[in-house]
Structure formats: structure tokens, C-alpha cells
Amino acid sequence: MEVKKREEFLDKQILSYNNDHPNSSIKFNVIKIVMLFVVTVVIGFEVFAYNSIRYYYESALTDSMKNQARINQIQFSNYMNRYDLSEIIIGDKNLFYRQNETQVQILDNAGLLLFDSQASSAVGQRLDTGDVKSAIEGKRDFSTIKRDFSKEKVISLSFPLISNDQQVGIIRLSSSTAKVDERIEGDMFWYIIFGIIVTLSALIVSFFAASSFIKPINELIKVSEKFAGGDYTLKAKVDGNNEISELAKTLNLLSENIIKREDMKNEFISSVSHELRTPLTSIKGWAITLQAPEMQKDEDMMGQGLKIIEDEGDRLSMMVEDLLDFSRLSSSNFKYNKEVLNIVDLVKQVYTQLSPRTESLDINFKFITVYKEILVLADKSRMKEVFINIIDNAIKFSYEKGLIEVIVDQDGSDVSISVKDTGEGIKEDEIAFVSSKFYKGSSSKSHTGLGLSISEEIVKAHDGKLVIKSKYKVGTNVTVKIPRYKNEKDN
């Protein structure tokens, strides 16, 4: 029921997000980015094409006007240089410029308009356009203006007329850009059509490309939604060798690990329930038995019952302590009380503490080191707990007459504490999981399955690592490595 409610809640959240963010999908973002790039390139190309075409046609027009002006100058110099300008105009001896298709104006050296082939009202007036001013100074020059009455764009060229190495006047040619504009519009029409085709093609291609790209992502979203709903059996499809396929592999690995952890947790709960039930049953049973009137007189049975109750109480206490340690260490608020301490002394204390137990079990227990002092920055009580857990496991899984060695050594900038035993060992397929939470393994001697997991958490919190090597039926070597403390003298 709770799982169903959670799935309904997740579905509502996903639907709400999709409704609130209709345009925020990767697919449309990809299309927007591609289209922004394509439209920018197309607009840039259109602007470049327009400027290039205009420059080409206007250059052709101005070059033609220059060539015509040079021809007029040559004809004037060869055939008309014996006449004055006014005589040429009055006497209608202006054949040297009549072949021009453009508007022709004749000016004197002061810029006074003497003649206009279009008989404009400006005849007899001075012209002060930029091209005329340059021509008065003996330079040829162009200017672009708009006619007042027609708003037509006109290009004008003023060209000095030279006779006997002296400037006698100015010939001014003016041509409308209307035909140039028509040609530009005609060419640009096809360029614009081309740009529209390119833009539409890019839109279609980007849409299908984005759809193809987003399809596997949508499939991964569906898988992750199933995971969020508590269904870890669904597998993501892995195609190709890219980032998305790597994500699919990671999701599959995640689901497998979650399933394993869930199985381990369920097994742990079942095991702990059984472990707790056994001592509780014994305690309750003996408590009832000891209350019987006939038991009050049997001191041996009374002592035996109380001893069993005490032992079973210790077992319960140990289980509860493991669970509390696991809970505390898993909390982000847990703080370690680290101090500078001699790790050799700490390990030796644990060795001394557990030695009587190994003697009673007839196990050869050795402490080996050549160092009297190796300083570390550590939480004393927590590190002591680690070594008790590791050595306790070695004792638990050792045989009678077996050997356990506790070795303290230096490994570069680290201190290495190894616990070697010749006991039962660990199966190859179980080594990778022995430090996992809730994992008990196949051995009947395992208890809560939290001891090594708690130890590994503590060692990691000290910037160290827990290394487990084992061979089934041969023995196990568990090594704790943590950094040595470096004081100012060492530096």
C-alpha cells in the first residue's frame, strides 16, 4: 500500500514538472541551439551576399563612368581644345560627350553649372557637392546623393577637363542606381530562397537528430522512474559505447547493488530477529524455571540458570552495541575525538585484553613489532574498537592449535596493522562482500554482519583503508592502514 502511494506521488511530481517546464527538455534545447546557430550563419551569409553583390554592381557602374569620362577627356583634348567651353556649349560643338547614356553636366573651374543634358533648373548655379569640390582642385571624385523630387539614388562623377596641361572646366556624369538595385533585388531573391531552404532543412534534420539523441535518455528516465517507485528488476538497454550507454550500465549496476543490499538487509533483519529471539527465549525460559518453588533449593541449577541468563544478556548487549555503532557511524552528525596517540601501545592493549581468551581456546597468539612508538592522529576508543573487531573475528574463525599474529609495521607514510590467522578463511565469492553492511556470509560463526562494516567506516574516517586477503581453509590477513602523524620536527 505504501509503495503504491509513493509511486502515485512520484507520478504526480513528474507530471507537475513536465507541465511547469514544457520547453525545458533537452530535445527542444538542442533544436533551439542548432537553429540559433544556423539562423545566425544564414543571416550572416545573406548580409555578406547583399554587400558583395551591391559592391560588385556599383563598382561595375563606377568603372564604366570612369572609362566614359576618360574617353570624353581624350576627345576634348584632341578635337575641342582650341575652343572655349562657352563656345562649345553655345556653338553646339558638344559631340565629345553626346554618346553618354548618363546625365552630363559641364561646369567651369569655379563649379558654375554651364550645361545640363537633362536641362535641369540648376543651370547657372554653383554646385557644392563633394565630387565637384574635388574636381575644382583637379581631382576626380564620386559622390552619392538622393534627388529631391524623385528620391532616386544617384552616383555622380566629376572629372577635370584638361587642355594644354591646364584645367579649363569640369565634366560631371550622373547615373541612377535603379538598374543596379533591380539586379541586386533579383539576385537577393534567390539567395533568400536558398537561406529559407537551408533553415528549414536544418530544422528538420535537427528535429530528427534530437529525437534520435533523446530517445535513449527517455528510456533511462523510465527505468529511473521505476527505480524511484521501488522496482529494481527493470534493466536499462545498453547500446553502443558512449556516455549514455555508460549511464545505462551504471543504472543497471546500481539496481543490482540495491537488490543485493535489499537482500542483505532482509537477511540481516531475519538473522538479527533470530539472534535476538534465541537469547530472549533462553532468558525468559530460565527466568520462569528459576521461579519454580523446587528450583529455589537447587543451588547448582540456580547458579547454572543465572549464568546462562548473564551470558545471553551479554550476547544481547553486544548485538545492541553493534546496531548502535552502525547507526551512529552512519549519521552525518557523528564526530570523532581525534588525538595524537601511540598506535603501538593501543594495539598492545587490545592484544593483552584478548590474550586470556586465546589461551582458553588453545590458540597461539603473537604480537610482533620492532617499534616502541608510532604516532597517529586518531580517535582512541574507535580505533580500539576496530582492532577488537578484527582480532575477535580471527579468534572466532580459528581452529584449536591455530596461529594468530598481530603485526605493527610502517609502510611509507602509513602505519600498517595486520592480523593474520590460520583459520577457516573466506570463500572467494564472499571476499568482496565481507565488509558490506548486513553481510554475514555462509559461515555459521557469523553474528550480526556489522563488525567489519563498522571497522571499515572508522578506518575511512581516519583517511585510511581496510584490506582483506583470504584463502578458504588456509587463513585470513586483515590489514589496517592509516597515515602516521607528522609533527613540525618531521617536516
Short mmCIF file of C-alpha atoms in Angstrom, two decimals:
data_model
loop_
_atom_site.label_atom_id
_atom_site.label_comp_id
_atom_site.label_asym_id
_atom_site.label_seq_id
_atom_site.Cartn_x
_atom_site.Cartn_y
_atom_site.Cartn_z
CA MET A 1 0.00 0.00 0.00
CA GLU A 2 2.80 2.40 0.95
CA VAL A 3 4.73 1.57 -2.25
CA LYS A 4 1.63 2.29 -4.33
CA LYS A 5 1.13 5.66 -2.63
CA ARG A 6 4.77 6.51 -3.20
CA GLU A 7 4.51 5.64 -6.92
CA GLU A 8 1.38 7.82 -7.25
CA PHE A 9 3.20 10.68 -5.52
CA LEU A 10 6.21 10.37 -7.84
CA ASP A 11 3.97 10.25 -10.91
CA LYS A 12 2.26 13.47 -9.80
CA GLN A 13 5.60 15.16 -9.20
CA ILE A 14 6.92 14.17 -12.64
CA LEU A 15 3.71 15.25 -14.37
CA SER A 16 3.75 18.55 -12.48
CA TYR A 17 7.34 19.18 -13.50
CA ASN A 18 6.59 18.46 -17.16
CA ASN A 19 3.61 20.83 -17.07
CA ASP A 20 5.62 23.59 -15.40
CA HIS A 21 8.56 23.19 -17.76
CA PRO A 22 7.08 22.44 -21.23
CA ASN A 23 10.05 23.90 -23.13
CA SER A 24 12.86 22.80 -20.83
CA SER A 25 13.51 19.35 -22.34
CA ILE A 26 16.90 18.51 -23.77
CA LYS A 27 15.30 17.82 -27.17
CA PHE A 28 13.96 21.34 -27.61
CA ASN A 29 17.09 22.88 -26.12
CA VAL A 30 19.21 21.05 -28.70
CA ILE A 31 16.91 22.18 -31.51
CA LYS A 32 16.98 25.77 -30.24
CA ILE A 33 20.79 25.81 -30.07
CA VAL A 34 21.20 24.28 -33.55
CA MET A 35 18.61 26.59 -35.08
CA LEU A 36 20.12 29.64 -33.39
CA PHE A 37 23.46 28.74 -34.92
CA VAL A 38 22.01 28.01 -38.37
CA VAL A 39 19.87 31.18 -38.44
CA THR A 40 22.86 33.26 -37.34
CA VAL A 41 25.02 31.76 -40.10
CA VAL A 42 22.27 32.19 -42.73
CA ILE A 43 21.65 35.84 -41.74
CA GLY A 44 25.39 36.49 -41.78
CA PHE A 45 25.65 34.89 -45.21
CA GLU A 46 22.69 36.93 -46.54
CA VAL A 47 24.24 40.18 -45.26
CA PHE A 48 27.60 39.25 -46.75
CA ALA A 49 25.97 38.30 -50.08
CA TYR A 50 23.98 41.55 -50.20
CA ASN A 51 27.05 43.70 -49.55
CA SER A 52 29.15 41.70 -52.04
CA ILE A 53 26.51 41.97 -54.81
CA ARG A 54 25.96 45.68 -54.21
CA TYR A 55 29.70 46.31 -54.24
CA TYR A 56 30.06 44.31 -57.46
CA TYR A 57 27.32 46.14 -59.39
CA GLU A 58 28.15 49.60 -58.05
CA SER A 59 31.83 49.00 -58.85
CA ALA A 60 30.87 47.98 -62.39
CA LEU A 61 28.80 51.17 -62.73
CA THR A 62 31.52 53.48 -61.38
CA ASP A 63 34.20 51.79 -63.53
CA SER A 64 32.03 52.33 -66.60
CA MET A 65 31.57 56.01 -65.68
CA LYS A 66 35.33 56.43 -65.20
CA ASN A 67 36.07 54.90 -68.59
CA GLN A 68 33.48 57.15 -70.29
CA ALA A 69 34.89 60.24 -68.56
CA ARG A 70 38.40 59.37 -69.75
CA ILE A 71 37.12 58.96 -73.32
CA ASN A 72 35.37 62.34 -73.09
CA GLN A 73 38.58 63.95 -71.82
CA ILE A 74 40.60 62.44 -74.68
CA GLN A 75 38.08 63.59 -77.30
CA PHE A 76 38.00 67.05 -75.77
CA SER A 77 41.79 67.31 -75.73
CA ASN A 78 42.15 66.10 -79.32
CA TYR A 79 39.33 67.89 -81.06
CA MET A 80 37.88 70.66 -78.91
CA ASN A 81 40.82 72.15 -77.09
CA ARG A 82 41.00 75.12 -79.50
CA TYR A 83 37.54 76.26 -78.41
CA ASP A 84 36.44 77.86 -75.20
CA LEU A 85 33.89 75.93 -73.12
CA SER A 86 31.22 78.57 -73.64
CA GLU A 87 31.79 78.41 -77.40
CA ILE A 88 31.44 74.65 -77.35
CA ILE A 89 28.16 74.83 -75.48
CA ILE A 90 26.70 77.80 -77.50
CA GLY A 91 28.00 76.50 -80.80
CA ASP A 92 26.62 73.03 -80.14
CA LYS A 93 30.09 71.56 -80.54
CA ASN A 94 29.45 69.07 -77.73
CA LEU A 95 29.77 65.90 -79.74
CA PHE A 96 32.55 64.72 -77.42
CA TYR A 97 30.02 63.86 -74.70
CA ARG A 98 26.82 63.16 -76.61
CA GLN A 99 27.45 59.42 -76.73
CA ASN A 100 26.99 59.15 -72.95
CA GLU A 101 23.88 57.35 -71.72
CA THR A 102 24.14 59.13 -68.37
CA GLN A 103 23.28 62.66 -67.40
CA VAL A 104 26.11 65.01 -68.47
CA GLN A 105 26.86 68.37 -66.87
CA ILE A 106 29.56 70.88 -67.87
CA LEU A 107 30.93 73.20 -65.18
CA ASP A 108 33.58 75.86 -65.17
CA ASN A 109 36.57 75.79 -62.82
CA ALA A 110 34.56 77.58 -60.13
CA GLY A 111 31.81 74.94 -60.08
CA LEU A 112 29.27 77.03 -62.03
CA LEU A 113 26.90 74.78 -63.99
CA LEU A 114 27.09 75.79 -67.66
CA PHE A 115 25.26 72.90 -69.28
CA ASP A 116 22.97 70.02 -68.27
CA SER A 117 21.94 67.33 -70.75
CA GLN A 118 18.65 66.99 -68.85
CA ALA A 119 18.10 70.79 -68.86
CA SER A 120 17.74 70.98 -65.08
CA SER A 121 16.89 74.22 -63.29
CA ALA A 122 20.34 74.20 -61.68
CA VAL A 123 21.99 75.67 -64.84
CA GLY A 124 23.70 78.94 -63.87
CA GLN A 125 24.06 77.88 -60.24
CA ARG A 126 27.15 76.76 -58.37
CA LEU A 127 27.26 73.11 -57.29
CA ASP A 128 28.91 72.37 -53.96
CA THR A 129 28.79 68.57 -53.78
CA GLY A 130 31.84 66.68 -52.66
CA ASP A 131 32.74 65.43 -56.11
CA VAL A 132 32.56 68.97 -57.60
CA LYS A 133 34.77 70.39 -54.84
CA SER A 134 37.37 67.68 -55.52
CA ALA A 135 37.22 68.35 -59.27
CA ILE A 136 37.79 72.10 -58.73
CA GLU A 137 41.05 71.06 -57.03
CA GLY A 138 41.95 68.93 -60.05
CA LYS A 139 40.90 65.58 -58.62
CA ARG A 140 38.38 63.11 -59.94
CA ASP A 141 35.84 62.00 -57.31
CA PHE A 142 32.47 60.28 -56.76
CA SER A 143 29.55 61.22 -54.57
CA THR A 144 26.18 59.57 -53.90
CA ILE A 145 23.07 61.69 -53.42
CA LYS A 146 19.28 61.41 -53.50
CA ARG A 147 17.35 63.67 -55.82
CA ASP A 148 14.90 65.90 -54.01
CA PHE A 149 11.98 65.44 -56.38
CA SER A 150 12.18 61.67 -57.00
CA LYS A 151 14.17 60.40 -54.01
CA GLU A 152 16.17 58.45 -56.52
CA LYS A 153 19.68 57.43 -55.56
CA VAL A 154 22.28 58.85 -57.97
CA ILE A 155 26.04 58.35 -58.29
CA SER A 156 27.92 61.37 -59.71
CA LEU A 157 31.49 61.53 -61.06
CA SER A 158 33.23 64.89 -61.54
CA PHE A 159 36.19 64.73 -63.94
CA PRO A 160 38.53 67.68 -64.71
CA LEU A 161 38.78 68.72 -68.39
CA ILE A 162 42.40 69.37 -69.31
CA SER A 163 43.63 71.40 -72.28
CA ASN A 164 47.32 72.15 -72.88
CA ASP A 165 48.13 70.90 -69.41
CA GLN A 166 45.64 73.30 -67.87
CA GLN A 167 42.23 72.63 -66.36
CA VAL A 168 39.60 74.52 -68.32
CA GLY A 169 36.46 73.05 -66.76
CA ILE A 170 34.71 70.00 -65.32
CA ILE A 171 32.60 67.28 -66.87
CA ARG A 172 30.15 65.69 -64.44
CA LEU A 173 28.48 62.34 -65.20
CA SER A 174 25.49 61.20 -63.09
CA SER A 175 23.83 57.79 -63.23
CA SER A 176 20.81 56.39 -61.39
CA THR A 177 21.29 53.22 -59.31
CA ALA A 178 17.77 52.00 -60.12
CA LYS A 179 19.00 49.29 -62.50
CA VAL A 180 21.68 48.29 -60.00
CA ASP A 181 19.03 47.97 -57.28
CA GLU A 182 16.83 45.87 -59.59
CA ARG A 183 19.68 43.47 -60.27
CA ILE A 184 20.53 43.27 -56.57
CA GLU A 185 16.89 42.53 -55.70
CA GLY A 186 16.76 39.84 -58.36
CA ASP A 187 19.90 38.14 -57.12
CA MET A 188 18.96 38.50 -53.44
CA PHE A 189 15.58 36.87 -54.07
CA TRP A 190 17.33 33.61 -54.90
CA TYR A 191 19.78 33.98 -52.02
CA ILE A 192 16.86 34.46 -49.61
CA ILE A 193 15.08 31.41 -51.07
CA PHE A 194 18.32 29.45 -50.57
CA GLY A 195 18.58 30.67 -46.96
CA ILE A 196 14.98 29.64 -46.22
CA ILE A 197 15.60 26.18 -47.67
CA VAL A 198 18.77 25.78 -45.60
CA THR A 199 16.96 26.92 -42.42
CA LEU A 200 14.01 24.55 -42.96
CA SER A 201 16.36 21.68 -43.79
CA ALA A 202 18.36 22.36 -40.63
CA LEU A 203 15.14 22.43 -38.58
CA ILE A 204 14.03 19.06 -39.95
CA VAL A 205 17.47 17.46 -39.53
CA SER A 206 17.92 18.86 -36.00
CA PHE A 207 14.44 17.64 -35.01
CA PHE A 208 15.15 14.06 -36.09
CA ALA A 209 18.70 14.17 -34.73
CA ALA A 210 17.48 15.48 -31.35
CA SER A 211 14.71 12.85 -31.30
CA SER A 212 17.26 10.13 -32.00
CA PHE A 213 19.56 11.55 -29.33
CA ILE A 214 16.85 11.92 -26.70
CA LYS A 215 15.24 8.51 -27.24
CA PRO A 216 17.74 6.51 -25.12
CA ILE A 217 17.60 9.25 -22.45
CA ASN A 218 13.80 8.90 -22.26
CA GLU A 219 14.24 5.16 -21.85
CA LEU A 220 16.67 5.77 -18.99
CA ILE A 221 14.16 8.16 -17.42
CA LYS A 222 11.52 5.42 -17.49
CA VAL A 223 13.95 3.00 -15.86
CA SER A 224 14.89 5.54 -13.17
CA GLU A 225 11.19 6.22 -12.52
CA LYS A 226 10.71 2.51 -11.92
CA PHE A 227 13.67 2.59 -9.54
CA ALA A 228 12.10 5.55 -7.72
CA GLY A 229 8.93 3.52 -7.37
CA GLY A 230 10.83 0.66 -5.74
CA ASP A 231 11.04 -1.68 -8.77
CA TYR A 232 14.73 -2.54 -9.32
CA THR A 233 14.18 -5.51 -11.64
CA LEU A 234 13.93 -3.44 -14.84
CA LYS A 235 17.18 -3.17 -16.81
CA ALA A 236 18.31 -0.25 -18.96
CA LYS A 237 19.12 -1.05 -22.58
CA VAL A 238 22.85 -0.72 -23.35
CA ASP A 239 23.63 0.19 -26.99
CA GLY A 240 26.96 1.40 -28.35
CA ASN A 241 29.91 2.71 -26.39
CA ASN A 242 29.17 6.29 -25.38
CA GLU A 243 28.22 8.39 -22.35
CA ILE A 244 24.56 7.29 -22.48
CA SER A 245 25.48 3.61 -22.63
CA GLU A 246 27.84 4.17 -19.69
CA LEU A 247 24.96 5.77 -17.78
CA ALA A 248 22.77 2.77 -18.65
CA LYS A 249 25.47 0.41 -17.34
CA THR A 250 25.73 2.48 -14.16
CA LEU A 251 21.95 2.32 -13.64
CA ASN A 252 21.99 -1.44 -14.14
CA LEU A 253 24.88 -1.79 -11.69
CA LEU A 254 23.04 0.46 -9.25
CA SER A 255 19.90 -1.69 -9.44
CA GLU A 256 21.94 -4.86 -8.94
CA ASN A 257 23.68 -3.39 -5.90
CA ILE A 258 20.40 -2.16 -4.45
CA ILE A 259 18.85 -5.60 -4.92
CA LYS A 260 21.86 -7.19 -3.24
CA ARG A 261 21.74 -4.67 -0.40
CA GLU A 262 17.99 -5.20 0.00
CA ASP A 263 18.51 -8.96 0.11
CA MET A 264 21.33 -8.49 2.60
CA LYS A 265 19.20 -6.15 4.71
CA ASN A 266 16.26 -8.56 4.69
CA GLU A 267 18.59 -11.40 5.56
CA PHE A 268 20.10 -9.24 8.29
CA ILE A 269 16.69 -8.41 9.78
CA SER A 270 15.72 -12.06 9.68
CA SER A 271 19.06 -13.08 11.20
CA VAL A 272 19.01 -10.40 13.90
CA SER A 273 15.42 -11.31 14.74
CA HIS A 274 16.52 -14.91 15.13
CA GLU A 275 19.66 -13.92 17.06
CA LEU A 276 17.65 -11.73 19.41
CA ARG A 277 14.89 -14.28 19.82
CA THR A 278 17.31 -17.06 20.86
CA PRO A 279 18.84 -15.33 23.91
CA LEU A 280 15.49 -13.80 24.84
CA THR A 281 13.88 -17.22 24.73
CA SER A 282 16.65 -18.63 26.93
CA ILE A 283 16.44 -15.73 29.38
CA LYS A 284 12.67 -15.95 29.61
CA GLY A 285 12.72 -19.74 29.89
CA TRP A 286 15.27 -19.79 32.68
CA ALA A 287 13.60 -16.88 34.45
CA ILE A 288 10.35 -18.89 34.55
CA THR A 289 12.18 -22.06 35.55
CA LEU A 290 14.07 -20.38 38.38
CA GLN A 291 10.80 -19.07 39.82
CA ALA A 292 9.54 -22.60 40.45
CA PRO A 293 9.49 -23.47 44.21
CA GLU A 294 11.52 -26.65 43.76
CA MET A 295 14.31 -24.70 41.99
CA GLN A 296 14.85 -22.42 44.97
CA LYS A 297 16.52 -25.29 46.85
CA ASP A 298 18.74 -26.48 43.97
CA GLU A 299 21.73 -24.15 44.20
CA ASP A 300 23.60 -25.78 41.30
CA MET A 301 20.68 -25.41 38.96
CA MET A 302 20.10 -21.87 40.24
CA GLY A 303 23.72 -20.93 39.52
CA GLN A 304 23.65 -22.56 36.11
CA GLY A 305 20.45 -20.71 35.18
CA LEU A 306 21.76 -17.35 36.35
CA LYS A 307 25.00 -17.91 34.42
CA ILE A 308 23.05 -18.66 31.24
CA ILE A 309 20.91 -15.54 31.77
CA GLU A 310 24.10 -13.47 32.25
CA ASP A 311 25.75 -14.90 29.11
CA GLU A 312 22.66 -14.41 27.00
CA GLY A 313 22.35 -10.86 28.33
CA ASP A 314 25.93 -10.20 27.23
CA ARG A 315 25.05 -11.50 23.78
CA LEU A 316 22.09 -9.18 23.57
CA SER A 317 24.22 -6.29 24.76
CA MET A 318 26.83 -6.98 22.07
CA MET A 319 24.18 -7.08 19.33
CA VAL A 320 22.61 -3.85 20.53
CA GLU A 321 26.03 -2.19 20.69
CA ASP A 322 26.74 -3.22 17.08
CA LEU A 323 23.44 -1.79 15.95
CA LEU A 324 24.00 1.45 17.88
CA ASP A 325 27.53 1.78 16.48
CA PHE A 326 26.24 1.22 12.98
CA SER A 327 23.53 3.85 13.47
CA ARG A 328 25.92 6.41 14.99
CA LEU A 329 28.63 5.97 12.36
CA SER A 330 26.07 6.25 9.54
CA SER A 331 24.95 9.62 10.86
CA SER A 332 26.49 12.72 9.26
CA ASN A 333 26.47 14.42 12.68
CA PHE A 334 28.83 11.90 14.27
CA LYS A 335 32.12 13.45 15.43
CA TYR A 336 35.40 11.66 16.14
CA ASN A 337 37.53 12.72 19.13
CA LYS A 338 40.93 12.53 17.46
CA GLU A 339 44.16 12.96 19.39
CA VAL A 340 47.85 12.18 18.91
CA LEU A 341 48.49 8.69 20.32
CA ASN A 342 50.95 5.83 20.16
CA ILE A 343 49.31 3.20 17.97
CA VAL A 344 51.79 0.53 19.14
CA ASP A 345 50.59 0.88 22.74
CA LEU A 346 46.94 0.84 21.69
CA VAL A 347 47.30 -2.39 19.67
CA LYS A 348 49.29 -3.97 22.50
CA GLN A 349 46.49 -3.12 24.96
CA VAL A 350 43.97 -4.97 22.75
CA TYR A 351 46.40 -7.88 22.43
CA THR A 352 46.76 -8.08 26.22
CA GLN A 353 42.98 -7.79 26.67
CA LEU A 354 42.21 -10.72 24.35
CA SER A 355 45.14 -12.97 25.25
CA PRO A 356 43.28 -14.86 28.02
CA ARG A 357 40.59 -15.81 25.56
CA THR A 358 43.10 -17.29 23.08
CA GLU A 359 44.78 -19.22 25.91
CA SER A 360 41.48 -20.77 26.93
CA LEU A 361 40.88 -21.84 23.30
CA ASP A 362 44.47 -23.13 22.92
CA ILE A 363 45.31 -20.69 20.10
CA ASN A 364 48.90 -19.47 19.59
CA PHE A 365 48.59 -15.65 19.83
CA LYS A 366 51.60 -13.43 18.95
CA PHE A 367 52.28 -9.68 18.98
CA ILE A 368 55.11 -8.68 16.59
CA THR A 369 56.73 -5.28 16.09
CA VAL A 370 60.17 -3.64 16.17
CA TYR A 371 58.74 -0.23 17.08
CA LYS A 372 58.11 1.17 20.53
CA GLU A 373 56.29 4.23 19.26
CA ILE A 374 54.42 5.19 16.09
CA LEU A 375 52.29 8.30 16.42
CA VAL A 376 48.94 8.71 14.69
CA LEU A 377 46.08 11.22 14.89
CA ALA A 378 43.10 9.06 15.79
CA ASP A 379 40.06 8.50 17.99
CA LYS A 380 41.42 6.11 20.61
CA SER A 381 38.18 4.38 21.56
CA ARG A 382 37.07 3.94 17.94
CA MET A 383 40.40 2.56 16.74
CA LYS A 384 40.44 0.22 19.72
CA GLU A 385 37.00 -0.99 18.62
CA VAL A 386 38.41 -1.69 15.13
CA PHE A 387 41.26 -3.86 16.45
CA ILE A 388 38.95 -5.70 18.88
CA ASN A 389 36.56 -6.48 15.99
CA ILE A 390 39.33 -7.73 13.69
CA ILE A 391 41.13 -9.82 16.33
CA ASP A 392 37.80 -11.13 17.66
CA ASN A 393 36.94 -12.35 14.14
CA ALA A 394 40.37 -14.00 13.84
CA ILE A 395 39.80 -15.82 17.16
CA LYS A 396 36.23 -16.76 16.25
CA PHE A 397 37.23 -18.38 12.95
CA SER A 398 40.50 -20.02 14.12
CA TYR A 399 40.93 -23.69 14.94
CA GLU A 400 42.39 -25.18 18.08
CA LYS A 401 46.21 -25.06 17.97
CA GLY A 402 45.90 -22.35 15.29
CA LEU A 403 48.09 -19.26 14.99
CA ILE A 404 47.14 -15.56 15.12
CA GLU A 405 49.78 -12.87 14.55
CA VAL A 406 49.27 -9.18 15.21
CA ILE A 407 51.97 -7.24 13.33
CA VAL A 408 52.59 -3.49 13.64
CA ASP A 409 54.85 -2.01 10.95
CA GLN A 410 55.48 1.16 8.95
CA ASP A 411 54.61 1.38 5.25
CA GLY A 412 55.99 4.66 3.88
CA SER A 413 53.96 7.47 5.40
CA ASP A 414 51.41 4.99 6.82
CA VAL A 415 51.30 2.65 9.78
CA SER A 416 50.23 -0.89 8.96
CA ILE A 417 48.49 -3.16 11.49
CA SER A 418 47.97 -6.70 10.19
CA VAL A 419 46.05 -9.53 11.86
CA LYS A 420 46.95 -12.90 10.31
CA ASP A 421 45.27 -16.18 11.21
CA THR A 422 45.43 -19.78 10.02
CA GLY A 423 41.71 -20.31 10.47
CA GLU A 424 38.68 -21.06 8.37
CA GLY A 425 39.30 -18.35 5.74
CA ILE A 426 36.76 -16.75 3.43
CA LYS A 427 35.35 -18.13 0.20
CA GLU A 428 36.49 -16.29 -2.95
CA ASP A 429 32.96 -15.24 -3.93
CA GLU A 430 32.42 -13.72 -0.46
CA ILE A 431 35.59 -11.64 0.00
CA ALA A 432 34.17 -8.63 -1.89
CA PHE A 433 31.15 -8.51 0.44
CA VAL A 434 32.54 -9.31 3.89
CA SER A 435 32.85 -5.62 4.83
CA SER A 436 29.43 -4.76 3.39
CA LYS A 437 26.65 -3.78 5.76
CA PHE A 438 24.42 -6.66 6.93
CA TYR A 439 26.56 -9.29 5.16
CA LYS A 440 27.10 -12.40 7.28
CA GLY A 441 28.49 -14.87 4.79
CA SER A 442 27.90 -18.59 4.75
CA SER A 443 29.75 -19.37 7.99
CA SER A 444 27.64 -20.39 10.94
CA LYS A 445 30.02 -18.47 13.25
CA SER A 446 28.94 -15.08 11.85
CA HIS A 447 26.73 -12.88 14.01
CA THR A 448 25.23 -9.52 13.02
CA GLY A 449 27.40 -8.95 9.95
CA LEU A 450 28.20 -5.40 11.06
CA GLY A 451 31.63 -5.79 12.69
CA LEU A 452 33.83 -5.35 9.60
CA SER A 453 31.45 -2.80 8.10
CA ILE A 454 31.74 -0.65 11.25
CA SER A 455 35.52 -1.12 11.24
CA GLU A 456 35.83 -0.03 7.63
CA GLU A 457 33.74 3.10 8.30
CA ILE A 458 36.03 4.04 11.20
CA VAL A 459 39.22 3.43 9.21
CA LYS A 460 37.96 5.50 6.28
CA ALA A 461 37.14 8.34 8.68
CA HIS A 462 40.85 8.28 9.62
CA ASP A 463 41.89 8.62 5.94
CA GLY A 464 42.94 5.00 5.90
CA LYS A 465 41.86 1.76 4.27
CA LEU A 466 40.94 -1.77 5.32
CA VAL A 467 42.48 -4.53 3.16
CA ILE A 468 41.19 -8.11 3.44
CA LYS A 469 43.02 -11.06 1.87
CA SER A 470 41.94 -14.61 2.44
CA LYS A 471 42.14 -18.16 1.15
CA TYR A 472 39.43 -20.60 2.08
CA LYS A 473 40.56 -23.29 4.56
CA VAL A 474 44.03 -21.64 4.75
CA GLY A 475 43.58 -18.37 6.63
CA THR A 476 42.90 -14.64 6.50
CA ASN A 477 45.00 -11.48 6.64
CA VAL A 478 43.22 -8.23 7.57
CA THR A 479 45.35 -5.07 7.35
CA VAL A 480 44.53 -1.60 8.64
CA LYS A 481 46.50 1.28 7.10
CA ILE A 482 46.23 4.81 8.45
CA PRO A 483 48.55 7.85 7.99
CA ARG A 484 51.28 8.43 10.56
CA TYR A 485 51.22 11.72 12.45
CA LYS A 486 53.81 14.22 11.22
CA ASN A 487 54.85 16.91 13.67
CA GLU A 488 56.91 20.01 12.89
CA LYS A 489 60.18 18.17 13.66
CA ASP A 490 59.40 15.60 10.98
CA ASN A 491 58.91 18.42 8.46
#
